[in-house]
Short mmCIF file of C-alpha atoms and ligand atoms in Angstrom, two decimals:
data_model
loop_
_atom_site.label_atom_id
_atom_site.label_comp_id
_atom_site.label_asym_id
_atom_site.label_seq_id
_atom_site.Cartn_x
_atom_site.Cartn_y
_atom_site.Cartn_z
CA MET A 30 85.50 171.66 80.63
CA ASP A 31 85.95 174.53 77.98
CA ARG A 32 89.26 176.37 77.40
CA LYS A 33 89.44 180.00 78.31
CA THR A 34 91.78 182.45 77.04
CA ILE A 35 94.08 184.71 79.25
CA GLU A 36 92.42 187.83 78.14
CA TYR A 37 89.21 186.47 79.56
CA SER A 38 90.26 186.60 83.28
CA LYS A 39 92.85 189.40 83.21
CA ALA A 40 92.34 191.73 86.26
CA GLN A 41 93.56 195.14 87.51
CA ILE A 42 93.22 196.71 90.73
CA SER A 43 94.22 200.56 91.59
CA GLN A 44 94.68 202.19 94.95
CA VAL A 45 95.78 205.53 96.00
CA MET A 46 98.48 204.80 98.90
CA MET A 47 97.59 205.95 102.46
CA PRO A 48 99.56 207.13 105.51
CA ASN A 49 98.29 204.04 107.65
CA GLU A 50 100.06 202.03 104.93
CA ALA A 51 103.52 203.43 105.27
CA ASN A 52 106.34 203.85 107.82
CA ALA A 53 107.31 207.16 109.50
CA ALA A 54 109.47 208.19 106.35
CA GLY A 55 106.28 207.68 103.98
CA ASN A 56 107.52 204.38 102.42
CA VAL A 57 104.81 202.00 101.84
CA HIS A 58 105.16 198.61 103.74
CA GLY A 59 105.84 195.78 101.36
CA GLY A 60 103.08 193.67 102.91
CA GLU A 61 100.38 196.13 102.03
CA ILE A 62 101.39 195.99 98.22
CA MET A 63 101.73 192.00 98.55
CA LYS A 64 98.21 191.94 99.92
CA LEU A 65 97.01 193.98 96.71
CA MET A 66 98.92 191.72 94.65
CA ASP A 67 97.47 188.59 96.11
CA ASN A 68 93.78 190.13 95.74
CA THR A 69 94.46 190.82 92.25
CA ALA A 70 95.87 187.18 91.45
CA TYR A 71 92.57 185.85 93.53
CA VAL A 72 90.36 188.00 91.04
CA VAL A 73 92.21 186.38 88.00
CA ALA A 74 92.02 182.81 89.49
CA ARG A 75 88.40 183.06 90.69
CA LYS A 76 87.24 184.55 87.15
CA HIS A 77 88.95 181.69 85.52
CA SER A 78 87.81 178.88 87.59
CA ARG A 79 84.63 180.30 89.17
CA CYS A 80 85.61 178.21 92.42
CA ASN A 81 86.72 179.08 95.83
CA ILE A 82 90.71 180.15 95.69
CA VAL A 83 93.49 179.87 97.99
CA THR A 84 97.17 181.15 97.51
CA ALA A 85 99.57 178.33 97.71
CA ARG A 86 102.75 179.66 96.75
CA VAL A 87 104.50 183.05 95.72
CA ASP A 88 107.66 183.08 93.62
CA GLU A 89 110.12 185.52 92.12
CA LEU A 90 108.69 188.37 94.36
CA GLU A 91 110.98 191.41 93.43
CA PHE A 92 110.79 195.05 95.05
CA HIS A 93 112.21 196.93 91.98
CA HIS A 94 111.44 200.37 93.32
CA PRO A 95 110.11 202.05 96.62
CA ILE A 96 106.54 203.23 96.72
CA TYR A 97 105.41 206.36 98.72
CA VAL A 98 102.33 207.62 100.17
CA GLY A 99 100.03 209.57 97.65
CA GLU A 100 101.33 207.42 94.83
CA LEU A 101 98.91 205.49 92.70
CA VAL A 102 99.31 201.79 92.72
CA THR A 103 98.18 199.69 90.18
CA CYS A 104 98.34 195.91 90.08
CA LYS A 105 97.80 194.06 86.83
CA ALA A 106 97.57 190.21 86.73
CA HIS A 107 97.06 187.39 84.13
CA LEU A 108 97.32 183.65 84.00
CA VAL A 109 100.36 182.34 82.67
CA PHE A 110 99.96 178.70 83.36
CA VAL A 111 97.13 176.11 84.36
CA GLY A 112 97.70 172.82 85.93
CA ARG A 113 94.83 170.56 87.06
CA THR A 114 93.66 172.38 89.90
CA SER A 115 96.46 175.22 90.13
CA MET A 116 96.90 178.41 88.20
CA GLU A 117 99.86 180.51 88.23
CA VAL A 118 99.25 184.23 87.83
CA HIS A 119 101.69 186.86 86.75
CA VAL A 120 101.19 190.17 88.93
CA ILE A 121 103.21 193.25 87.96
CA VAL A 122 102.69 196.46 90.18
CA GLU A 123 102.90 199.71 88.55
CA VAL A 124 103.52 203.12 90.50
CA GLU A 125 102.59 206.54 89.18
CA ASP A 126 103.46 209.70 91.11
CA LEU A 127 100.16 211.88 90.69
CA THR A 128 102.14 215.26 91.44
CA CYS A 129 103.43 215.12 87.98
CA ASP A 130 103.03 213.70 84.41
CA ALA A 131 105.55 211.06 84.81
CA SER A 132 104.85 207.70 83.31
CA PRO A 133 104.07 204.81 85.57
CA ARG A 134 107.09 202.52 86.48
CA VAL A 135 107.23 198.78 87.36
CA ALA A 136 107.91 198.58 91.15
CA LEU A 137 107.10 195.05 91.91
CA THR A 138 106.70 191.48 90.26
CA ALA A 139 105.85 188.06 91.27
CA TYR A 140 104.11 184.75 90.30
CA PHE A 141 101.21 183.55 92.47
CA THR A 142 99.95 179.92 92.53
CA MET A 143 96.35 179.79 93.22
CA ILE A 144 94.41 176.77 93.83
CA ALA A 145 90.94 176.14 93.14
CA LEU A 146 88.69 174.42 95.72
CA ASP A 147 85.48 172.61 95.57
CA HIS A 148 82.40 173.11 98.32
CA ASP A 149 84.22 170.64 100.59
CA GLY A 150 87.70 172.58 100.25
CA ARG A 151 89.46 170.13 98.39
CA PRO A 152 91.39 171.11 95.00
CA THR A 153 89.18 170.93 92.01
CA PRO A 154 89.83 171.00 88.34
CA VAL A 155 90.03 174.24 86.38
CA PRO A 156 89.52 175.09 82.91
CA LYS A 157 92.44 174.71 80.50
CA LEU A 158 94.10 177.74 78.87
CA ALA A 159 93.44 178.58 75.07
CA ILE A 160 96.85 179.98 74.02
CA GLU A 161 96.44 182.89 71.58
CA THR A 162 99.80 184.40 70.97
CA GLU A 163 103.36 183.52 70.86
CA LYS A 164 104.44 185.38 73.76
CA GLU A 165 101.71 183.59 75.70
CA GLN A 166 103.06 180.20 74.60
CA GLU A 167 106.62 181.12 75.75
CA ASP A 168 105.65 182.30 79.01
CA TYR A 169 103.31 179.03 79.43
CA LEU A 170 106.14 176.96 78.79
CA ARG A 171 108.18 178.66 81.72
CA GLY A 172 105.40 178.56 84.02
CA LYS A 173 105.07 174.73 83.15
CA GLU A 174 108.71 174.37 84.07
CA ARG A 175 108.20 176.10 87.53
CA TYR A 176 105.04 174.12 88.06
CA GLU A 177 107.25 170.93 87.39
CA LEU A 178 109.95 171.93 89.30
CA HIS A 179 108.06 172.81 92.46
CA LYS A 180 106.29 169.66 92.25
CA LEU A 181 109.58 167.68 92.09
CA ARG A 182 110.97 169.51 95.14
CA ARG A 183 107.77 168.79 97.12
CA GLN A 184 108.16 165.09 96.20
CA ASP A 185 111.81 164.97 97.44
CA LYS A 186 110.70 166.65 100.80
CA LYS A 187 108.09 163.69 101.37
C1 COA B 21 97.03 174.58 98.34
C2 COA B 21 96.52 173.27 99.34
C3 COA B 21 94.90 173.12 99.04
C4 COA B 21 96.92 171.97 98.44
O1 COA B 21 96.49 170.97 98.89
P1 COA B 21 97.24 169.73 98.60
O2 COA B 21 96.47 168.62 99.58
O3 COA B 21 98.58 169.73 98.65
O4 COA B 21 96.60 169.35 97.31
P2 COA B 21 97.08 168.63 96.06
O5 COA B 21 98.54 167.89 96.55
O6 COA B 21 96.10 167.79 95.38
O7 COA B 21 97.51 169.58 95.02
C5 COA B 21 96.75 170.39 94.71
C6 COA B 21 97.29 171.33 93.26
O8 COA B 21 98.07 172.52 94.37
C7 COA B 21 99.26 172.41 93.84
N1 COA B 21 100.23 172.89 95.03
C8 COA B 21 100.17 172.31 96.36
N2 COA B 21 101.03 172.64 97.10
C9 COA B 21 101.64 173.82 96.27
C10 COA B 21 102.83 174.65 96.61
N3 COA B 21 103.33 174.75 97.74
N4 COA B 21 103.28 175.25 95.52
C11 COA B 21 102.51 175.32 94.57
N5 COA B 21 101.55 174.34 94.10
C12 COA B 21 101.20 173.57 94.97
C13 COA B 21 99.72 171.21 93.15
O9 COA B 21 100.62 171.17 92.22
C14 COA B 21 98.30 170.71 92.83
O10 COA B 21 98.21 171.45 91.28
P3 COA B 21 97.62 170.61 90.11
O11 COA B 21 96.28 169.97 90.43
O12 COA B 21 97.49 171.70 89.09
O13 COA B 21 98.79 169.55 89.76
C15 COA B 21 96.73 173.36 100.74
O14 COA B 21 98.12 172.93 100.85
C16 COA B 21 96.27 174.41 101.50
O15 COA B 21 95.22 174.61 101.70
N6 COA B 21 97.18 175.41 101.81
C17 COA B 21 96.76 176.48 102.31
C18 COA B 21 96.26 177.50 101.51
C19 COA B 21 96.00 178.85 102.12
O16 COA B 21 95.23 178.76 103.25
N7 COA B 21 96.59 179.98 101.83
C20 COA B 21 96.15 181.14 102.42
C21 COA B 21 97.23 181.37 103.33
S1 COA B 21 96.86 182.57 104.33
#
């Protein structure tokens, strides 16, 4: 199976947040943003693997800033690590106030682990990553550490 670069499957989804996605004070619900993040991670995993995808895990989900109705939310996602059938995707959410010229701010970040499934719904192998930069290599090694740690923890639970 050919290797694919991280650049190849990078994805971005933008959306202006609406009142039906927020509470009475105008704060957008965390779950609305998480759905957008999951969708963006799905696009990345689907592009890389060309298979059906499910989300297996979300790590280090952090809400750094509130998001309000009317603001532009942009989810940016890229692959960090690839196992045999699993893909770890880093999702960064930027929020931009469209009433002024202020720069976008990072509002949320998380790592999504996505699993490729075959036509029978079983985990299926995905292409390996072609690492191109030192930063990608550093991130890959950290992703590998998380992957191995989660695997050990799951084995301990059995
Ligand atoms: C994710 C799922 C397919 C894994 O099935 P499984 O029988 O445990 O499969 P395996 O043990 O062969 O693991 C397959 C891969 O998933 C990874 N994986 C399984 N559970 C995981 C977890 N909790 N966290 C991170 N990775 C996980 C394994 O490490 C393995 O990766 P690798 O092939 O790169 O080594 C299964 O647990 C599932 O269907 N979960 C529900 C997913 C879903 O419906 N998501 C949407 C929720 S609404």
